[in-house]
Amino acid sequence: QVQLVESGGGLVQPGGSLRLSCAASGSFFSIDATGWYRQVPGKERELVATIGRFGTTTYADSVKGRFTISRDNAKNTVYLQMNSLKPEDTAVYYCNALIVVHLGSRFLEVWGQGTLVTVSS
């Protein structure tokens, strides 16, 4: 069974920084695209950033220039560096990945359990 485990959330003041990590564990062949999403109670989950297998990135307009997504394929880990945080960045952040379980198999979409980021003074 493949699992994604997020870490790094917490309370930070406006203007501060946090780094989220998401590590994949279990038995699988490789990880294709991965991404970070966030959700505020009462609202739909929204895309924050994605990174492809070879490093191509995309960002939501609201985080461009402040957040950076990266990945370490050797460690099966994806990161989200969040700088210049704003109160409106407060949300539960979820990691998502498309996993190739066996060579030639279809992608398996896996979600992490979420980590809370609170930006407040």
PDB file of N, CA, C and O in Angstrom, residues 18-45:
ATOM      1  N   LEU A  18       7.277  28.757   5.987  1.00  0.00           N
ATOM      2  CA  LEU A  18       7.159  27.363   6.401  1.00  0.00           C
ATOM      3  C   LEU A  18       7.582  26.495   5.225  1.00  0.00           C
ATOM      4  O   LEU A  18       7.423  26.891   4.062  1.00  0.00           O
ATOM      5  N   ARG A  19       8.057  25.305   5.554  1.00  0.00           N
ATOM      6  CA  ARG A  19       8.395  24.331   4.519  1.00  0.00           C
ATOM      7  C   ARG A  19       7.633  23.047   4.794  1.00  0.00           C
ATOM      8  O   ARG A  19       7.827  22.424   5.841  1.00  0.00           O
ATOM      9  N   LEU A  20       6.784  22.671   3.859  1.00  0.00           N
ATOM     10  CA  LEU A  20       6.049  21.429   3.967  1.00  0.00           C
ATOM     11  C   LEU A  20       6.799  20.316   3.237  1.00  0.00           C
ATOM     12  O   LEU A  20       7.432  20.559   2.210  1.00  0.00           O
ATOM     13  N   SER A  21       6.706  19.118   3.795  1.00  0.00           N
ATOM     14  CA  SER A  21       7.301  17.944   3.163  1.00  0.00           C
ATOM     15  C   SER A  21       6.232  16.873   2.993  1.00  0.00           C
ATOM     16  O   SER A  21       5.295  16.783   3.787  1.00  0.00           O
ATOM     17  N   CYS A  22       6.397  16.073   1.969  1.00  0.00           N
ATOM     18  CA  CYS A  22       5.477  14.962   1.717  1.00  0.00           C
ATOM     19  C   CYS A  22       6.308  13.781   1.238  1.00  0.00           C
ATOM     20  O   CYS A  22       6.914  13.843   0.170  1.00  0.00           O
ATOM     21  N   ALA A  23       6.341  12.746   2.049  1.00  0.00           N
ATOM     22  CA  ALA A  23       7.139  11.573   1.739  1.00  0.00           C
ATOM     23  C   ALA A  23       6.248  10.394   1.372  1.00  0.00           C
ATOM     24  O   ALA A  23       5.266  10.109   2.072  1.00  0.00           O
ATOM     25  N   ALA A  24       6.604   9.732   0.297  1.00  0.00           N
ATOM     26  CA  ALA A  24       5.858   8.547  -0.138  1.00  0.00           C
ATOM     27  C   ALA A  24       6.518   7.295   0.427  1.00  0.00           C
ATOM     28  O   ALA A  24       7.744   7.178   0.431  1.00  0.00           O
ATOM     29  N   SER A  25       5.692   6.388   0.907  1.00  0.00           N
ATOM     30  CA  SER A  25       6.201   5.122   1.434  1.00  0.00           C
ATOM     31  C   SER A  25       5.388   3.964   0.880  1.00  0.00           C
ATOM     32  O   SER A  25       4.271   4.149   0.416  1.00  0.00           O
ATOM     33  N   GLY A  26       5.962   2.782   0.958  1.00  0.00           N
ATOM     34  CA  GLY A  26       5.294   1.600   0.430  1.00  0.00           C
ATOM     35  C   GLY A  26       6.037   1.056  -0.766  1.00  0.00           C
ATOM     36  O   GLY A  26       7.157   1.473  -1.068  1.00  0.00           O
ATOM     37  N   SER A  27       5.404   0.131  -1.446  1.00  0.00           N
ATOM     38  CA  SER A  27       6.027  -0.516  -2.584  1.00  0.00           C
ATOM     39  C   SER A  27       5.455   0.041  -3.886  1.00  0.00           C
ATOM     40  O   SER A  27       4.254  -0.041  -4.122  1.00  0.00           O
ATOM     41  N   PHE A  28       6.305   0.641  -4.697  1.00  0.00           N
ATOM     42  CA  PHE A  28       5.867   1.168  -5.982  1.00  0.00           C
ATOM     43  C   PHE A  28       7.062   1.322  -6.903  1.00  0.00           C
ATOM     44  O   PHE A  28       8.214   1.274  -6.462  1.00  0.00           O
ATOM     45  N   PHE A  29       6.775   1.516  -8.192  1.00  0.00           N
ATOM     46  CA  PHE A  29       7.843   1.624  -9.174  1.00  0.00           C
ATOM     47  C   PHE A  29       8.385   3.049  -9.254  1.00  0.00           C
ATOM     48  O   PHE A  29       9.608   3.252  -9.215  1.00  0.00           O
ATOM     49  N   SER A  30       7.497   4.031  -9.384  1.00  0.00           N
ATOM     50  CA  SER A  30       7.954   5.416  -9.498  1.00  0.00           C
ATOM     51  C   SER A  30       6.801   6.371  -9.192  1.00  0.00           C
ATOM     52  O   SER A  30       5.651   5.968  -9.085  1.00  0.00           O
ATOM     53  N   ILE A  31       7.162   7.631  -9.034  1.00  0.00           N
ATOM     54  CA  ILE A  31       6.192   8.700  -8.825  1.00  0.00           C
ATOM     55  C   ILE A  31       6.207   9.603 -10.041  1.00  0.00           C
ATOM     56  O   ILE A  31       7.277  10.061 -10.458  1.00  0.00           O
ATOM     57  N   ASP A  32       5.034   9.858 -10.618  1.00  0.00           N
ATOM     58  CA  ASP A  32       4.964  10.770 -11.754  1.00  0.00           C
ATOM     59  C   ASP A  32       4.731  12.178 -11.225  1.00  0.00           C
ATOM     60  O   ASP A  32       5.506  12.657 -10.415  1.00  0.00           O
ATOM     61  N   ALA A  33       3.681  12.832 -11.658  1.00  0.00           N
ATOM     62  CA  ALA A  33       3.417  14.189 -11.190  1.00  0.00           C
ATOM     63  C   ALA A  33       2.982  14.199  -9.731  1.00  0.00           C
ATOM     64  O   ALA A  33       2.325  13.271  -9.252  1.00  0.00           O
ATOM     65  N   THR A  34       3.383  15.240  -9.030  1.00  0.00           N
ATOM     66  CA  THR A  34       2.945  15.446  -7.646  1.00  0.00           C
ATOM     67  C   THR A  34       2.498  16.888  -7.481  1.00  0.00           C
ATOM     68  O   THR A  34       2.833  17.753  -8.302  1.00  0.00           O
ATOM     69  N   GLY A  35       1.752  17.135  -6.412  1.00  0.00           N
ATOM     70  CA  GLY A  35       1.280  18.489  -6.207  1.00  0.00           C
ATOM     71  C   GLY A  35       0.812  18.739  -4.797  1.00  0.00           C
ATOM     72  O   GLY A  35       0.690  17.811  -3.992  1.00  0.00           O
ATOM     73  N   TRP A  36       0.596  20.007  -4.521  1.00  0.00           N
ATOM     74  CA  TRP A  36       0.038  20.440  -3.243  1.00  0.00           C
ATOM     75  C   TRP A  36      -1.284  21.139  -3.512  1.00  0.00           C
ATOM     76  O   TRP A  36      -1.399  21.946  -4.441  1.00  0.00           O
ATOM     77  N   TYR A  37      -2.257  20.819  -2.682  1.00  0.00           N
ATOM     78  CA  TYR A  37      -3.575  21.442  -2.719  1.00  0.00           C
ATOM     79  C   TYR A  37      -3.866  21.971  -1.325  1.00  0.00           C
ATOM     80  O   TYR A  37      -3.220  21.579  -0.349  1.00  0.00           O
ATOM     81  N   ARG A  38      -4.856  22.855  -1.228  1.00  0.00           N
ATOM     82  CA  ARG A  38      -5.247  23.329   0.093  1.00  0.00           C
ATOM     83  C   ARG A  38      -6.757  23.501   0.143  1.00  0.00           C
ATOM     84  O   ARG A  38      -7.412  23.697  -0.883  1.00  0.00           O
ATOM     85  N   GLN A  39      -7.257  23.436   1.371  1.00  0.00           N
ATOM     86  CA  GLN A  39      -8.703  23.529   1.555  1.00  0.00           C
ATOM     87  C   GLN A  39      -9.018  24.255   2.843  1.00  0.00           C
ATOM     88  O   GLN A  39      -8.434  23.962   3.898  1.00  0.00           O
ATOM     89  N   VAL A  40      -9.945  25.181   2.730  1.00  0.00           N
ATOM     90  CA  VAL A  40     -10.481  25.913   3.867  1.00  0.00           C
ATOM     91  C   VAL A  40     -11.881  25.369   4.135  1.00  0.00           C
ATOM     92  O   VAL A  40     -12.618  25.077   3.187  1.00  0.00           O
ATOM     93  N   PRO A  41     -12.270  25.210   5.399  1.00  0.00           N
ATOM     94  CA  PRO A  41     -13.614  24.686   5.691  1.00  0.00           C
ATOM     95  C   PRO A  41     -14.689  25.457   4.956  1.00  0.00           C
ATOM     96  O   PRO A  41     -14.702  26.696   4.944  1.00  0.00           O
ATOM     97  N   GLY A  42     -15.577  24.713   4.299  1.00  0.00           N
ATOM     98  CA  GLY A  42     -16.673  25.341   3.577  1.00  0.00           C
ATOM     99  C   GLY A  42     -16.354  25.702   2.144  1.00  0.00           C
ATOM    100  O   GLY A  42     -17.217  26.182   1.412  1.00  0.00           O
ATOM    101  N   LYS A  43     -15.105  25.485   1.747  1.00  0.00           N
ATOM    102  CA  LYS A  43     -14.696  25.799   0.381  1.00  0.00           C
ATOM    103  C   LYS A  43     -14.130  24.551  -0.293  1.00  0.00           C
ATOM    104  O   LYS A  43     -13.740  23.587   0.369  1.00  0.00           O
ATOM    105  N   GLU A  44     -14.075  24.595  -1.614  1.00  0.00           N
ATOM    106  CA  GLU A  44     -13.527  23.479  -2.366  1.00  0.00           C
ATOM    107  C   GLU A  44     -12.011  23.444  -2.245  1.00  0.00           C
ATOM    108  O   GLU A  44     -11.358  24.474  -2.038  1.00  0.00           O
ATOM    109  N   ARG A  45     -11.480  22.250  -2.386  1.00  0.00           N
ATOM    110  CA  ARG A  45     -10.026  22.092  -2.403  1.00  0.00           C
ATOM    111  C   ARG A  45      -9.477  22.764  -3.652  1.00  0.00           C
ATOM    112  O   ARG A  45     -10.019  22.600  -4.749  1.00  0.00           O
TER     113      ARG A  45
END
